[in-house]
Amino acid sequence: MSLLTLDKLSVTFGNFRAVDQISYSVEAGEVLGIVGESGSGKSVSSLSVMGLIDHPGKVKAAQLTFMGQDLLAMGEKQRRKITGSDIAMIFQDPMTSLNPCYTVGYQIIEALKTHQGGNKKQLQQRAIELLTLVGIPAPETRMSAYPHQLSGGMSQRVMIAIAIACNPKLLIADEPTTALDVTIQAQIIDLLINLQQQKQMGLVLITHDLALVAEVAHRVIVMYAGQIVESGPAAEVFSTPKHPYTQALLASLPESAAGKSRLMALPGVVPGQFDRPSGCLLSPRCPYATERCHEEVPPAQGPLTRQVKCHTPLDMNGSPIK
Amino acid sequence: MIGFILRRLLQAVLVMLTISFASFVIQGKLGDPVTQMVGQNVTLAERAQLTESLGLNDPLLQQYARYLSDALSGDLGVSYYHKQATLAVIGDRLPATLELSFCALLIVLLTATPLGVFAAIRPRHILSRLIVIVSTLGLSVPIFVVAMFLVYFFAVEWQWLPSFGRGETHLLFGFWSSGLVTKDGLQHLLLPSVSLAFVLAPIFVRLIRAQMLEELDSDYVRYAWSKGIPAHRVYFVHALKNTMLPVITVGGIQVGTLIAYTILTETIFQWPGMGLLFMEAVSRVDAPLISAYLIVVGLIFVLINTLVDLIYLWVNPRVRIPGYGQ
């Protein structure tokens, strides 16, 4: 059984579909990368897994299950037992995600107490262990530090400590390194991957960093305008992308423009609420778009392990199959 | 930390100096003190002598220095009308005003906090909309209208509560005449403190609601939800504490407004407090009493604001920066 299964999950805000019928699953011990530019629905889809979509957002799905339990059917209280313990999440901005009014120790112990209980001394001890585990020096003194006294990298470590406090089976990391220095980024990713392997967690890694995904993820999902446009094993998707959007994403990396005078960029932006095209959502920006692309919504094709949502998927050489 | 407190106290002293100068100028220049004291039927020579003996011919700064040193030793002059030391006159009336303000503030806190928090947590609830509408209305209705309505219904039509005065009071600790300890005193306190609270509560309801809405939208609240902790902890432990920080600050300033409004409230309800005393002093051009009132109210204001800053220091860890102010 998969750890997490999403089937045709949509998140709508009024008429706007921030996430449009996406399906994927995560296995235990697997690292799943989700990439896509801003506004493609990466964060919103994972927030919906956590049950954190606020009014007026609405979550609908044919299936949203965690270890066989239907997350949408269960009551709020029961779901809250799962979130924070079995499924945990790390957010993008560590400096604002910790409550400025409470100490680091308080915020770790709060999570432990809610889901596991125990007496004061045990909790204290466990919190110090967690801080040690995420590589915070002098954890005893850090326990009484306030978030404003920590650096960004340190805050992110604290957030990771809180996330893994209750030994989650699934960890969702929403751009965990975006707000950090490049040198710190590598440390945090190393820490996350180490913990993931130690505890055999499922890890959903949402990021802009394609190189990172290529390096650490087993499978990757490419999202565009709320839809999954391509999915498959990370190495394969990046070496031979089948969707023009994936190709464009890879081509827009500074590394791939080495020796050229200009960086390749896809013209235009992700369609918003009022300018969604009728056919393929990428069609206005796609260099290979045909008449059919503008009129007909492409279905997802290919085997379940390697899907692409395109009328004219690319071949091994990166040119469209007519 | 100690440096911060010292600096804050120094500021308080500076503010008090400014206030004392203002009230000194009022005392000396509001009408002619000599005429106030002796009336019309005194010869010019006697007037000149009195002016000289009162030191009114001295340079202004010298007079101010004398005023200040008198003030520091607890002498703020003698009231023209009451023929008593102004501080003693005010001291007699102080408990009435402080009890009234305290009760009003208590009512404000006990009503505004739950209402504001509820309106933020359930923004689409019909009650929340009602709270917003009523608090907007409350902001725009002047206190004398509220007070008159309260008096009309509760005192005149239904005759449940007395409409003026303080009722029966008891002397506590030998100097504090309190209306809080007798049933009659409490009944008298109810209408004035409710109408005073009516003016302040809407400001706090709106402030708490707006601030709480903002906090509920913040990253750390979303993160708190993701930890799976119970809803009441997210609301009351995580969001409320951050909500209260600006509320404490504004609250300190509003206490000044509260004292200002006691003047109106006390006049309407004939409440024998400082506000009413001040109104009487103004109508009698009792300059020493007016200036003493300014000093006392200024002192209360400064004390409360200093206290608020210290509370803020205690509540908000971000202000307690290690090494700061040392």
Coordinates of C-alpha atoms in Angstrom, one line a residue, chain A residues 47 50 52 54-56 76 80-81 83-85 87-93 96-102 106-108 110-111 113-115 146 148-149 158-160 162-163 174, chain B residues 122-124 129 215-243 245 314-322:
Chain A
L47 CA -1.3 22.2 2.0
M50 CA -2.1 18.7 5.5
L52 CA -4.5 23.6 5.7
D54 CA -8.6 27.9 4.4
H55 CA -11.9 29.4 3.3
P56 CA -12.8 30.0 0.5
E76 CA -11.3 17.3 12.0
R80 CA -5.3 16.6 13.4
K81 CA -4.0 13.5 15.1
T83 CA -1.1 15.9 10.8
G84 CA 1.9 16.9 12.8
S85 CA 2.6 13.3 13.9
I87 CA 2.5 13.6 8.2
A88 CA 4.7 16.6 9.0
M89 CA 5.5 19.7 6.9
I90 CA 8.4 22.1 6.7
F91 CA 7.7 25.5 5.3
Q92 CA 9.6 27.9 3.1
D93 CA 10.4 30.8 5.5
T96 CA 8.5 33.7 10.2
S97 CA 7.2 30.2 10.7
L98 CA 8.3 29.9 14.3
N99 CA 6.2 31.9 16.8
P100 CA 8.2 34.9 17.9
C101 CA 6.7 34.9 21.4
Y102 CA 7.8 31.4 22.5
Y106 CA 8.5 25.4 24.1
Q107 CA 7.6 25.0 20.5
I108 CA 9.2 21.6 20.2
E110 CA 4.3 21.5 22.4
A111 CA 4.4 19.2 19.4
K113 CA 3.2 16.8 24.2
T114 CA 0.2 17.0 21.8
H115 CA 1.0 13.7 20.1
Y146 CA 13.7 32.8 21.0
H148 CA 14.7 36.1 16.7
Q149 CA 18.0 35.0 18.3
V158 CA 14.5 23.8 14.6
M159 CA 11.6 23.5 12.2
I160 CA 12.9 20.2 11.0
I162 CA 9.7 19.8 15.3
A163 CA 8.6 18.1 12.1
D174 CA 7.9 23.1 0.8
Chain B
R122 CA -15.4 33.2 13.0
P123 CA -15.3 36.1 10.5
R124 CA -18.3 34.9 8.6
R129 CA -20.9 40.8 11.5
E215 CA -2.0 37.0 13.2
L216 CA -4.3 34.1 12.1
D217 CA -3.1 34.7 8.5
S218 CA 0.6 34.6 9.5
D219 CA 3.2 31.9 8.7
Y220 CA 3.6 30.8 12.3
V221 CA -0.1 30.2 12.8
R222 CA -0.2 28.1 9.6
Y223 CA 2.8 26.2 11.0
A224 CA 1.1 25.8 14.3
W225 CA -1.9 24.2 12.5
S226 CA 0.5 21.9 10.6
K227 CA 1.8 20.6 14.0
G228 CA -1.7 19.2 14.6
I229 CA -2.2 21.0 17.9
P230 CA -5.8 21.6 19.1
A231 CA -7.6 24.6 17.7
H232 CA -7.9 26.4 21.0
R233 CA -4.1 26.3 21.5
V234 CA -3.6 27.8 18.0
Y235 CA -6.1 30.6 18.8
F236 CA -5.3 31.3 22.4
V237 CA -1.7 30.4 22.9
H238 CA -0.2 31.2 19.5
A239 CA -2.3 33.9 17.9
L240 CA -3.6 35.7 21.0
K241 CA -0.3 36.5 22.6
N242 CA 1.0 38.2 19.5
T243 CA -2.4 39.9 19.1
L245 CA 1.3 43.1 22.0
W314 CA 8.0 41.4 29.9
V315 CA 5.6 40.0 27.4
N316 CA 7.5 40.6 24.2
P317 CA 10.8 38.7 24.1
R318 CA 12.0 40.6 21.0
V319 CA 12.4 43.8 23.0
R320 CA 14.7 42.0 25.5
I321 CA 17.7 42.0 23.3
P322 CA 20.7 40.8 25.2

